[in-house]
Tab-separated table of C-alpha atoms in Angstrom:
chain	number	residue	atom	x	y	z
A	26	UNK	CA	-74.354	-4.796	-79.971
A	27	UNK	CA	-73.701	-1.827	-77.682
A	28	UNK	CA	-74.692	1.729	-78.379
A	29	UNK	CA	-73.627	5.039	-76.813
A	30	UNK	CA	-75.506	8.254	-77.599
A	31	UNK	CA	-73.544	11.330	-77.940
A	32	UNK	CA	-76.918	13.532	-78.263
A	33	UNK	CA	-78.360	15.228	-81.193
A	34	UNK	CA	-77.106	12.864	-84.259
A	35	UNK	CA	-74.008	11.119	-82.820
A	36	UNK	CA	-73.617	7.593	-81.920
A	37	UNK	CA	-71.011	5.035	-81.190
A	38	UNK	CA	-71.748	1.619	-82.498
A	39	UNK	CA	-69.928	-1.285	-80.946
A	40	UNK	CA	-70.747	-4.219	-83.519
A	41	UNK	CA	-68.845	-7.208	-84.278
A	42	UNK	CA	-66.180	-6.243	-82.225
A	43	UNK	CA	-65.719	-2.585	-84.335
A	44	UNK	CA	-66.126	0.436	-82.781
A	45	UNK	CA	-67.656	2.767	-85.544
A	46	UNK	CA	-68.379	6.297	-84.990
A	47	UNK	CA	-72.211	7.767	-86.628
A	48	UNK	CA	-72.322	11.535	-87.475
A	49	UNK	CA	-69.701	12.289	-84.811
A	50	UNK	CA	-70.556	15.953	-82.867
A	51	UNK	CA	-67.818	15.187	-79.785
A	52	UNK	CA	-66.280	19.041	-79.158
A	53	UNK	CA	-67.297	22.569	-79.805
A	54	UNK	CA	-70.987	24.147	-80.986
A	55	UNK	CA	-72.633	23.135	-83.231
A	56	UNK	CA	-73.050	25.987	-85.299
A	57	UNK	CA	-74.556	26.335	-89.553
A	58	UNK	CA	-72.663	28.562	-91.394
A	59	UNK	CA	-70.625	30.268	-89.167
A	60	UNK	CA	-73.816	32.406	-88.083
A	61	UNK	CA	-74.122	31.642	-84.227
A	62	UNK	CA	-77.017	33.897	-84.545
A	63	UNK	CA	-78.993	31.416	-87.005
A	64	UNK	CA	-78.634	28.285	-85.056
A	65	UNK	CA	-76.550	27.615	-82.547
A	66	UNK	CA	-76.083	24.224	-80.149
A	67	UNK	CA	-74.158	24.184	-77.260
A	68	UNK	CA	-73.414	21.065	-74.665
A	69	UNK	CA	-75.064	21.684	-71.128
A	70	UNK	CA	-71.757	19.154	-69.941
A	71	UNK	CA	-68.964	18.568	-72.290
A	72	UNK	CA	-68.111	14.885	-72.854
A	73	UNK	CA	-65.283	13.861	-70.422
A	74	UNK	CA	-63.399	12.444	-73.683
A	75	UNK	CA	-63.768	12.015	-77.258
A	76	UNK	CA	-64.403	7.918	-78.171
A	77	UNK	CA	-60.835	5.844	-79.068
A	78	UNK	CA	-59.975	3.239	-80.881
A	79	UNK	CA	-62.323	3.818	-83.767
A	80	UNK	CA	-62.395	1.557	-86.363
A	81	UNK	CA	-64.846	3.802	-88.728
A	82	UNK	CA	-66.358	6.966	-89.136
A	83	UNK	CA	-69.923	6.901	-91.296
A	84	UNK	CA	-71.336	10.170	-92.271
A	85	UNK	CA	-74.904	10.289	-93.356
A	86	UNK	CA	-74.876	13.676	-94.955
A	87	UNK	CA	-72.572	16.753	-94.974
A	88	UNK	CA	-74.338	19.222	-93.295
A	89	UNK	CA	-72.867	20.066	-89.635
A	90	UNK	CA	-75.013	18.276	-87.957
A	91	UNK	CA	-73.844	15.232	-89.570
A	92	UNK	CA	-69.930	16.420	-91.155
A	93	UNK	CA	-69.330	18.314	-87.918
A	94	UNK	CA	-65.807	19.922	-88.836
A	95	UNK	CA	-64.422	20.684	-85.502
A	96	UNK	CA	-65.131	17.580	-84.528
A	97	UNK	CA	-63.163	15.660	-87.418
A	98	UNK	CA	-60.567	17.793	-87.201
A	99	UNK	CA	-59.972	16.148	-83.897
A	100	UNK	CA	-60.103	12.978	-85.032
A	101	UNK	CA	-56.978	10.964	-86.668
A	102	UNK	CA	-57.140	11.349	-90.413
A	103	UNK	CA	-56.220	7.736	-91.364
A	104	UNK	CA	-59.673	6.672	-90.001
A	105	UNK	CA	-61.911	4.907	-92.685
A	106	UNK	CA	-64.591	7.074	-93.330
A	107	UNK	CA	-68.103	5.537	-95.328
A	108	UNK	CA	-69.967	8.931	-96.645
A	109	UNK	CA	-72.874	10.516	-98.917
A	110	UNK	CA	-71.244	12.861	-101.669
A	111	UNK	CA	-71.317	15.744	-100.033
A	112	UNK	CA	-69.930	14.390	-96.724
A	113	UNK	CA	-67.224	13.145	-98.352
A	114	UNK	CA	-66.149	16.376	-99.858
A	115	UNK	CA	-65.876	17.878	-96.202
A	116	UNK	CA	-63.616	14.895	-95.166
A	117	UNK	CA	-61.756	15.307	-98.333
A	118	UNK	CA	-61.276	18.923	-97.661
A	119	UNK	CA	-59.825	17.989	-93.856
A	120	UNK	CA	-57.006	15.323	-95.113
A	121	UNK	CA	-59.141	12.013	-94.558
A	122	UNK	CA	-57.241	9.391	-96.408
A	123	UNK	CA	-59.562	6.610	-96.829
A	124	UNK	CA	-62.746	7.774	-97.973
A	125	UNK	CA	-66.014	5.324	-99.381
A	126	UNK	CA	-68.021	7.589	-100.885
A	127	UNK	CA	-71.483	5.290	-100.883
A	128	UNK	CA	-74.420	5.808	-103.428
A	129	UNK	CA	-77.629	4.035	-102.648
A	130	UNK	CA	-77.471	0.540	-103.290
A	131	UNK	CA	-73.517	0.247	-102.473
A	132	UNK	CA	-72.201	-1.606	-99.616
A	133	UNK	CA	-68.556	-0.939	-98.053
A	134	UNK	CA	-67.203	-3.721	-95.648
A	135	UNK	CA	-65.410	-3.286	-92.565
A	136	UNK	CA	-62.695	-5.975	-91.243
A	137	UNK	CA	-64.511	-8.695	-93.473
A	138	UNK	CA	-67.330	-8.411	-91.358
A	139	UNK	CA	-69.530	-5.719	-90.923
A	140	UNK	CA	-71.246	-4.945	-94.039
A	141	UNK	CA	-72.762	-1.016	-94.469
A	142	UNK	CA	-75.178	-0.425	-96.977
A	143	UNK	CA	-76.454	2.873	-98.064
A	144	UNK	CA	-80.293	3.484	-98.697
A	145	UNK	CA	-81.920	6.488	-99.448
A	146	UNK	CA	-82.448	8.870	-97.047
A	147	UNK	CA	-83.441	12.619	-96.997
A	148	UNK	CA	-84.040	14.996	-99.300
A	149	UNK	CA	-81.359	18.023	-98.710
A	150	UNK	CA	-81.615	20.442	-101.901
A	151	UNK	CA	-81.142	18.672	-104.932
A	152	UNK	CA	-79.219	15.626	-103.435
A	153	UNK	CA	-80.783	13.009	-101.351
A	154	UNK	CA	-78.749	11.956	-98.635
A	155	UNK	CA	-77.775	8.574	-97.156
A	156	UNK	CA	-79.546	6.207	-94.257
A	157	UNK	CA	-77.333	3.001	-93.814
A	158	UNK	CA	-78.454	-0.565	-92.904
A	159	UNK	CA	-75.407	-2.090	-90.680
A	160	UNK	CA	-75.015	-5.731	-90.412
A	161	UNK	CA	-72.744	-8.365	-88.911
A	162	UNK	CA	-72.551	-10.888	-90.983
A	163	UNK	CA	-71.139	-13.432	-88.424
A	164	UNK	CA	-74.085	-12.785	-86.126
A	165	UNK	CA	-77.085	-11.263	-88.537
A	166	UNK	CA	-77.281	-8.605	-86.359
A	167	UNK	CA	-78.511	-5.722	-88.200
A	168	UNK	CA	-78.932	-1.462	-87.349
A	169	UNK	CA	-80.474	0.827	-89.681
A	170	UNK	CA	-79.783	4.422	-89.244
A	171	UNK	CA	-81.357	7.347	-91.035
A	172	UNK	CA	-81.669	10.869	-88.731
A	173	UNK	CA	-84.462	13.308	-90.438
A	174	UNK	CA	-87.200	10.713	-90.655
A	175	UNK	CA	-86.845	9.989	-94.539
A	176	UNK	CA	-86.894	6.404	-94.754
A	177	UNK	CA	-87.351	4.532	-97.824
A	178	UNK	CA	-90.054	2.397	-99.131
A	179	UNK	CA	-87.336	-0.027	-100.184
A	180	UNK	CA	-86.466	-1.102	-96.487
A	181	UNK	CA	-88.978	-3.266	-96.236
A	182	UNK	CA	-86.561	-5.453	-98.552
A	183	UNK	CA	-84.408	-5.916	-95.606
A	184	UNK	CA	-86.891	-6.647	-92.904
A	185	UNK	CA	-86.264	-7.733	-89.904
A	186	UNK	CA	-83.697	-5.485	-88.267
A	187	UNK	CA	-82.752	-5.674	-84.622
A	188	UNK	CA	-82.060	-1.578	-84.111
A	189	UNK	CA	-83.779	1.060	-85.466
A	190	UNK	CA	-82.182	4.293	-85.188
A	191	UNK	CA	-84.629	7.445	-86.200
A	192	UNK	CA	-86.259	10.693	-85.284
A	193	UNK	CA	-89.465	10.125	-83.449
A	194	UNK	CA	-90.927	13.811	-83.503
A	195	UNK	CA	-91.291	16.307	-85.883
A	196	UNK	CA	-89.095	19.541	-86.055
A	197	UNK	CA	-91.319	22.098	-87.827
A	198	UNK	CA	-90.387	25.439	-89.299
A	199	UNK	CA	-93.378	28.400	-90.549
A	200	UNK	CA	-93.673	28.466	-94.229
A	201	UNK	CA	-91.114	25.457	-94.892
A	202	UNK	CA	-93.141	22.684	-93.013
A	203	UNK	CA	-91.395	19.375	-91.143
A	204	UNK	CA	-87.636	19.305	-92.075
A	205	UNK	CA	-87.725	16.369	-89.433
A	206	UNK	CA	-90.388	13.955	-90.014
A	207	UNK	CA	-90.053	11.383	-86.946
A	208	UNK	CA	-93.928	11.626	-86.323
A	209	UNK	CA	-94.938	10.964	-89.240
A	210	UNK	CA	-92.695	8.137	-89.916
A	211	UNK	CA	-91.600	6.714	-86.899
A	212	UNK	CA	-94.562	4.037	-87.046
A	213	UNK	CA	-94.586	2.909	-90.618
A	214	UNK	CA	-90.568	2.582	-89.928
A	215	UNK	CA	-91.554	0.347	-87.491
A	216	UNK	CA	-94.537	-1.976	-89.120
A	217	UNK	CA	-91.954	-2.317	-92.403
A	218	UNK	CA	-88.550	-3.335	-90.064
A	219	UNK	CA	-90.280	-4.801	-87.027
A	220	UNK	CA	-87.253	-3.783	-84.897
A	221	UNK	CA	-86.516	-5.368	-81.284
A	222	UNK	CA	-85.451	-1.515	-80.360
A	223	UNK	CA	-86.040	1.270	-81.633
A	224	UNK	CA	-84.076	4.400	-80.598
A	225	UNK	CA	-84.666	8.242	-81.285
A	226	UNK	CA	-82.512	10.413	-82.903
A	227	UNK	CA	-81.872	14.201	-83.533
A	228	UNK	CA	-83.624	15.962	-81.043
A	229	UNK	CA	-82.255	14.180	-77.510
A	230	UNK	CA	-79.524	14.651	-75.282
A	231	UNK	CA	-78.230	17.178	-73.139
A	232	UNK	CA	-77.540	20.129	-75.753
A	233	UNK	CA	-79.254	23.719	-75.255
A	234	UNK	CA	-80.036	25.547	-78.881
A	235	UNK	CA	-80.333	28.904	-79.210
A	236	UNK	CA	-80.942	31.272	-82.270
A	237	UNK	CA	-83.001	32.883	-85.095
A	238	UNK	CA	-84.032	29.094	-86.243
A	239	UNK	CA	-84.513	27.815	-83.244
A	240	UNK	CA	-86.645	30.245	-82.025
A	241	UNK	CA	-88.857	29.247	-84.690
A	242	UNK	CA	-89.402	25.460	-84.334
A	243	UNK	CA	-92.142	23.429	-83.266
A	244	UNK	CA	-91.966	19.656	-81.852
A	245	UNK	CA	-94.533	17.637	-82.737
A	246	UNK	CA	-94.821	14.355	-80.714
A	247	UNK	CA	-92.980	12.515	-78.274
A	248	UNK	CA	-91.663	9.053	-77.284
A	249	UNK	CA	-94.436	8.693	-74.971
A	250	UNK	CA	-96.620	8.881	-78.241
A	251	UNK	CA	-95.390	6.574	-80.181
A	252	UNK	CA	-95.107	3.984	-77.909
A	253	UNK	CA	-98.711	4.544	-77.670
A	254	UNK	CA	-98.778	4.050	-81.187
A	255	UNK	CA	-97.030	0.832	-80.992
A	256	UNK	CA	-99.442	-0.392	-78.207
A	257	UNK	CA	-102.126	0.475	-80.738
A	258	UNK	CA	-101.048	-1.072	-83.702
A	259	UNK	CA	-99.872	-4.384	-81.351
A	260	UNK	CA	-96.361	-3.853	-82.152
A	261	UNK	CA	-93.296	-5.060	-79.767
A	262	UNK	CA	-91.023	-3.211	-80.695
A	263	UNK	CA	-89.498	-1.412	-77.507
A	264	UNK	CA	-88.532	2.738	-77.305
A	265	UNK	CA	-85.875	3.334	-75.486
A	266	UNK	CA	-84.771	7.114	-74.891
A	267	UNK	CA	-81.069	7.466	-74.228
A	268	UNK	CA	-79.587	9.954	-72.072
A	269	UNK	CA	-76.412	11.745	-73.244
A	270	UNK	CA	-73.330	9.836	-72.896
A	271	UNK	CA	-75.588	6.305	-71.876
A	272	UNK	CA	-74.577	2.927	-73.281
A	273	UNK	CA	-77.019	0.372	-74.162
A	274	UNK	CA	-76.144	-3.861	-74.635
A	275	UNK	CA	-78.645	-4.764	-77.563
């Protein structure tokens, strides 16, 4: 397995010989709403290119973070795309042809070999959202992904996996509390999947933020902390933070 981090949540899985693309932010701001004053993330370095020969697209939730549109919009519609509900209206809205809209429980396979599996994941509003559990099913070599720190209890039922990928701080707004939970969850995550790796998500990379929001947020923890953690509670399991635009062999 090789993984590239793209910063913030974007990813490029290379499993089983597929190259599938994880809540893809490749081009452009990252902005909420079309209100650059709210929130607004910006690239210190733009990426020298956008990722080819992709063999899937798997969205995790449709907010822009995750359903970036400028970003899909520069990306060839006839690309298989696995999605939660309300990613897969935004896709369906830009042309995508070949859609999986995934429930939890549901499993869509790639090229007879990579199976994805959608688990629970965070609550956005009324609708929780999707983490997915990626496996090859030549090799058993298993990812699961879910970005706000929202995992499941049910996991455990698919214990061990080789690659976590999940916040490891908490994002914290006045008022509205942790709408990342990585701190809180990072550890438990790790005691239920006992992961060879596991990798952070949502708050790296080279990206600058700016606005209203941001001005309000508070990090709680750090990857220096939870490998602590780990030490403490005698697990393996290694941390690795990724730099923007890094690839790591698994």
């Amino acid at each position: 397995m090789r993984l590239t981090y793209f910063g913030a949540n974007s990813w490029l899985i290379e499993l089983g010989q597929q190259r599938i693309l994880i809540d893809p932010w490749l081009v452009g701001s990252l902005v909420f709403g079309n209100l650059n004053w709210l929130f607004k993330g910006q690239r210190s370095k733009p990426l020298d290119a956008i990722p080819d020969r992709i063999d899937l697209i798997v969205l995790s939730q449709g907010l822009e973070d995750h359903a970036h549109r400028p970003t899909l919009e520069q990306l060839s519609r006839t690309i298989p795309i696995v999605a939660s509900a309300s990613a897969a209206k935004v896709v369906q809205q830009l042309g995508y042809t070949q859609v999986a809209t995934l429930t939890p429980s549901q499993t869509f396979t790639l090229g007879d070999r990579i199976e994805i599996r959608a688990l629970p994941g965070a609550p956005i509003g009324l609708q929780v959202e999707n983490a997915y559990l990626l496996k090859d099913k030549d090799s058993g070599t298993s990812l699961y992904y879910e970005p706000h720190g929202f995992p499941a209890a049910e996991v455990k039922n698919y214990a061990p996996v080789d690659v976590v990928i999940s916040p490891v701080v908490n994002l914290e707004l006045p008022l509205v509390g942790a709408i990342i939970k990585g701190s809180k969850t990072a550890l438990q995550l790790a005691q239920w999947l006992q992961p060879q790796v596991f990798l952070p998500t949502a708050a790296g990379g080279d990206v600058e933020y700016e606005g209203w929001v941001n001005s309000l947020l508070r990090t709680v923890g750090s990857v220096e902390e939870l490998r602590s953690q780990f030490a403490q509670n005698n697990l393996s399991t290694q941390v690795i933070d990724p730099r923007s635009g890094e690839s790591i062999e698994i």
